[in-house]
Amino acid sequence: MRSPPRPTTRAAAQLLVIAKAPVPGRSKTRLSPPLTPERAALVAEAALADTLHTVATVRASRRMLVLEGAAGPWLPRGFEVIPQRGGGLDERLASAFDDAGGPSLLIGMDTPQVAAGLLEDAMGRLLRPGVDAVLGPAVDGGWWAIGLRRPDPDVFLGVPMSTRFTAAMQRRRLSRLRLRTIELPALRDVDLIQDALAVASTTPGSRFARSLDGALEAGPQPSGRDATSWSLLGASASAAAPGSGLGMRWHDGHLDPLPVRRWLGSPSPREHEILAELPSPALDVGCGPGRHARALLERGVDAFGVESSPTAARLATRRGVPVLQRSIFDGIPGAGRWGSALLLDGNIGIGGDPPVLLRRVRTLLRPGGSAVVEVTSPARGGRMGLACLESGRHRGPWFRWARVELPAIARMATAAGFRLRRLDGGGERWFARLEAR
């Protein structure tokens, strides 16, 4: 399928787009999960369509789509379609520049936010006297654009592609070949779901942004504990069948086992020591089944739970815990007068943005009030992104969550209006005692 390129009146480089035809199960596979393969292919099609639409507006001597697969209705007029040749991506890139034959800028389909002005500037830089190449790095360590004044297969052959070191290796190869290279601005490319959501937020109203509307069936929840009901419904099965427990599946496939039995039990001796130091009244944020709030009540502390999951709130209520069934970001009575707040069992991850959560908790505490935050060890590391709860073949809705490691809590606490008073614990369970300034 070929259409004649639009004529140009001034010298310009060629503009190439290398892409795969969007096919479920073969396109944007790293978006699935959380997206279905069909939805991931629709997102890929939207990214490609937006990219081609932008390229169609750029002044170029030729516009070429270097395609794996068959062209579809998403292809605008004015493009030559050239099949990809070669085995690995390095070979296919070398072949694409060989087919183009002259000064050419090549981009992929993973940066639908790319602007026409940026492409025109890159092509202009490529045609400057004394310039042999341009390279646009991606924030994940790859690259989103590369331009060559003359085709040279040695630029690509043997360079590992699709790694977090690809851009660095590509720079070294260009340098080794003594090609004078100009670096372009870095762009974020779309690999994982958080990349897709971030890019979509910069291009509201685009086809790409619209393709993600409602793409997460339950959507990223404002509070990750909205999924707790699913967790607790499976808790009895998890407790009864060792090895079939519940886990938190992250967007990149990593699975964290979850201590459901501990959640449904009583506080540990170490937790009792922490609770004994908390002033009244106390707010247990994301209280779950209410074991910490119940222990505080038994100590004579006025304690309340905040829990968005109806199932968890019912379990806590059965234990005699008064529960505010809502998000911590909703209205909380007594703001500015609470004596203490608990963020145990990983609840610093609620909402997926720990600094925002800490600032919210600070608004609820009186000056000098205490917050106790459970963090994880440096060996386990921190995480932020989309996650879901999983047990066997059953999977709950996706939500935003985070995991904070020990070294990061001091910085976050200071920025949120706290002083870090003490750190103690061991293994994977560490506790930060914060004081509201």
mmCIF file of N, CA and C in Angstrom, residues 388-437:
data_model
loop_
_atom_site.group_PDB
_atom_site.id
_atom_site.type_symbol
_atom_site.label_atom_id
_atom_site.label_comp_id
_atom_site.label_asym_id
_atom_site.label_seq_id
_atom_site.Cartn_x
_atom_site.Cartn_y
_atom_site.Cartn_z
ATOM 1 N N CYS A 388 -2.482 -5.195 42.049
ATOM 2 C CA CYS A 388 -3.772 -5.831 42.312
ATOM 3 C C CYS A 388 -3.534 -6.969 43.291
ATOM 4 N N LEU A 389 -4.617 -7.440 43.902
ATOM 5 C CA LEU A 389 -4.532 -8.562 44.823
ATOM 6 C C LEU A 389 -4.860 -9.841 44.067
ATOM 7 N N GLU A 390 -4.081 -10.884 44.338
ATOM 8 C CA GLU A 390 -4.160 -12.101 43.539
ATOM 9 C C GLU A 390 -4.078 -13.321 44.443
ATOM 10 N N SER A 391 -4.935 -14.308 44.163
ATOM 11 C CA SER A 391 -4.892 -15.579 44.873
ATOM 12 C C SER A 391 -5.177 -16.676 43.862
ATOM 13 N N GLY A 392 -4.144 -17.462 43.562
ATOM 14 C CA GLY A 392 -4.323 -18.484 42.543
ATOM 15 C C GLY A 392 -4.637 -17.849 41.200
ATOM 16 N N ARG A 393 -5.753 -18.275 40.611
ATOM 17 C CA ARG A 393 -6.155 -17.725 39.316
ATOM 18 C C ARG A 393 -7.081 -16.531 39.454
ATOM 19 N N HIS A 394 -7.393 -16.141 40.670
ATOM 20 C CA HIS A 394 -8.325 -15.042 40.902
ATOM 21 C C HIS A 394 -7.554 -13.749 41.122
ATOM 22 N N ARG A 395 -8.028 -12.702 40.497
ATOM 23 C CA ARG A 395 -7.345 -11.419 40.571
ATOM 24 C C ARG A 395 -8.362 -10.317 40.795
ATOM 25 N N GLY A 396 -8.052 -9.396 41.704
ATOM 26 C CA GLY A 396 -8.924 -8.263 41.994
ATOM 27 C C GLY A 396 -8.642 -7.089 41.081
ATOM 28 N N PRO A 397 -9.317 -5.968 41.315
ATOM 29 C CA PRO A 397 -9.125 -4.782 40.469
ATOM 30 C C PRO A 397 -7.767 -4.136 40.718
ATOM 31 N N TRP A 398 -7.293 -3.391 39.742
ATOM 32 C CA TRP A 398 -6.027 -2.681 39.866
ATOM 33 C C TRP A 398 -6.219 -1.382 40.637
ATOM 34 N N PHE A 399 -5.214 -1.023 41.418
ATOM 35 C CA PHE A 399 -5.262 0.207 42.199
ATOM 36 C C PHE A 399 -3.839 0.735 42.347
ATOM 37 N N ARG A 400 -3.739 1.989 42.764
ATOM 38 C CA ARG A 400 -2.426 2.602 42.979
ATOM 39 C C ARG A 400 -1.929 2.260 44.391
ATOM 40 N N TRP A 401 -0.662 1.876 44.472
ATOM 41 C CA TRP A 401 -0.085 1.495 45.756
ATOM 42 C C TRP A 401 1.393 1.861 45.763
ATOM 43 N N ALA A 402 1.968 1.853 46.936
ATOM 44 C CA ALA A 402 3.392 2.160 47.069
ATOM 45 C C ALA A 402 3.977 1.387 48.236
ATOM 46 N N ARG A 403 5.269 1.221 48.186
ATOM 47 C CA ARG A 403 6.027 0.600 49.266
ATOM 48 C C ARG A 403 7.195 1.530 49.564
ATOM 49 N N VAL A 404 7.341 1.934 50.821
ATOM 50 C CA VAL A 404 8.381 2.898 51.194
ATOM 51 C C VAL A 404 9.491 2.174 51.940
ATOM 52 N N GLU A 405 10.736 2.371 51.493
ATOM 53 C CA GLU A 405 11.858 1.740 52.179
ATOM 54 C C GLU A 405 12.406 2.658 53.261
ATOM 55 N N LEU A 406 13.135 2.061 54.156
ATOM 56 C CA LEU A 406 13.631 2.735 55.352
ATOM 57 C C LEU A 406 14.355 4.054 55.062
ATOM 58 N N PRO A 407 15.309 4.108 54.120
ATOM 59 C CA PRO A 407 16.051 5.360 53.939
ATOM 60 C C PRO A 407 15.199 6.528 53.437
ATOM 61 N N ALA A 408 14.053 6.252 52.833
ATOM 62 C CA ALA A 408 13.264 7.318 52.215
ATOM 63 C C ALA A 408 12.328 8.020 53.183
ATOM 64 N N ILE A 409 12.010 7.402 54.318
ATOM 65 C CA ILE A 409 10.948 7.943 55.166
ATOM 66 C C ILE A 409 11.344 9.264 55.817
ATOM 67 N N ALA A 410 12.622 9.447 56.162
ATOM 68 C CA ALA A 410 13.040 10.695 56.810
ATOM 69 C C ALA A 410 12.802 11.885 55.891
ATOM 70 N N ARG A 411 13.185 11.749 54.634
ATOM 71 C CA ARG A 411 12.982 12.841 53.672
ATOM 72 C C ARG A 411 11.504 13.135 53.483
ATOM 73 N N MET A 412 10.695 12.092 53.317
ATOM 74 C CA MET A 412 9.258 12.283 53.125
ATOM 75 C C MET A 412 8.621 12.931 54.350
ATOM 76 N N ALA A 413 9.035 12.487 55.538
ATOM 77 C CA ALA A 413 8.456 13.018 56.769
ATOM 78 C C ALA A 413 8.752 14.504 56.916
ATOM 79 N N THR A 414 9.985 14.900 56.674
ATOM 80 C CA THR A 414 10.360 16.309 56.794
ATOM 81 C C THR A 414 9.552 17.170 55.835
ATOM 82 N N ALA A 415 9.414 16.712 54.598
ATOM 83 C CA ALA A 415 8.664 17.483 53.602
ATOM 84 C C ALA A 415 7.191 17.603 53.962
ATOM 85 N N ALA A 416 6.664 16.639 54.724
ATOM 86 C CA ALA A 416 5.240 16.642 55.073
ATOM 87 C C ALA A 416 4.945 17.383 56.371
ATOM 88 N N GLY A 417 5.969 17.877 57.065
ATOM 89 C CA GLY A 417 5.733 18.614 58.305
ATOM 90 C C GLY A 417 5.918 17.798 59.564
ATOM 91 N N PHE A 418 6.742 16.748 59.496
ATOM 92 C CA PHE A 418 7.023 15.904 60.660
ATOM 93 C C PHE A 418 8.511 15.964 61.015
ATOM 94 N N ARG A 419 8.805 15.586 62.242
ATOM 95 C CA ARG A 419 10.166 15.265 62.656
ATOM 96 C C ARG A 419 10.263 13.753 62.815
ATOM 97 N N LEU A 420 11.334 13.181 62.345
ATOM 98 C CA LEU A 420 11.576 11.756 62.571
ATOM 99 C C LEU A 420 12.171 11.592 63.967
ATOM 100 N N ARG A 421 11.398 10.983 64.874
ATOM 101 C CA ARG A 421 11.845 10.836 66.257
ATOM 102 C C ARG A 421 12.624 9.545 66.488
ATOM 103 N N ARG A 422 12.224 8.472 65.815
ATOM 104 C CA ARG A 422 12.867 7.189 66.106
ATOM 105 C C ARG A 422 12.576 6.200 64.989
ATOM 106 N N LEU A 423 13.542 5.330 64.747
ATOM 107 C CA LEU A 423 13.381 4.197 63.839
ATOM 108 C C LEU A 423 13.752 2.939 64.600
ATOM 109 N N ASP A 424 12.897 1.945 64.568
ATOM 110 C CA ASP A 424 13.278 0.677 65.181
ATOM 111 C C ASP A 424 12.573 -0.455 64.452
ATOM 112 N N GLY A 425 12.986 -1.657 64.767
ATOM 113 C CA GLY A 425 12.429 -2.831 64.115
ATOM 114 C C GLY A 425 13.532 -3.773 63.709
ATOM 115 N N GLY A 426 13.274 -4.563 62.678
ATOM 116 C CA GLY A 426 14.253 -5.512 62.191
ATOM 117 C C GLY A 426 13.673 -6.344 61.072
ATOM 118 N N GLY A 427 14.555 -6.955 60.289
ATOM 119 C CA GLY A 427 14.096 -7.768 59.171
ATOM 120 C C GLY A 427 13.375 -6.913 58.143
ATOM 121 N N GLU A 428 12.188 -7.347 57.756
ATOM 122 C CA GLU A 428 11.412 -6.599 56.772
ATOM 123 C C GLU A 428 10.398 -5.662 57.411
ATOM 124 N N ARG A 429 10.297 -5.642 58.759
ATOM 125 C CA ARG A 429 9.333 -4.770 59.437
ATOM 126 C C ARG A 429 10.079 -3.713 60.246
ATOM 127 N N TRP A 430 9.972 -2.486 59.789
ATOM 128 C CA TRP A 430 10.579 -1.348 60.459
ATOM 129 C C TRP A 430 9.502 -0.308 60.719
ATOM 130 N N PHE A 431 9.658 0.426 61.834
ATOM 131 C CA PHE A 431 8.645 1.393 62.239
ATOM 132 C C PHE A 431 9.297 2.756 62.458
ATOM 133 N N ALA A 432 8.703 3.767 61.842
ATOM 134 C CA ALA A 432 9.183 5.138 61.994
ATOM 135 C C ALA A 432 8.207 5.896 62.885
ATOM 136 N N ARG A 433 8.719 6.465 63.967
ATOM 137 C CA ARG A 433 7.898 7.273 64.866
ATOM 138 C C ARG A 433 8.102 8.737 64.468
ATOM 139 N N LEU A 434 7.030 9.401 64.058
ATOM 140 C CA LEU A 434 7.088 10.779 63.581
ATOM 141 C C LEU A 434 6.358 11.694 64.552
ATOM 142 N N GLU A 435 6.830 12.927 64.654
ATOM 143 C CA GLU A 435 6.176 13.935 65.492
ATOM 144 C C GLU A 435 5.757 15.106 64.617
ATOM 145 N N ALA A 436 4.490 15.514 64.731
ATOM 146 C CA ALA A 436 3.981 16.629 63.937
ATOM 147 C C ALA A 436 4.587 17.938 64.419
ATOM 148 N N ARG A 437 5.156 18.705 63.516
ATOM 149 C CA ARG A 437 5.742 19.997 63.881
ATOM 150 C C ARG A 437 4.656 21.060 64.017
#
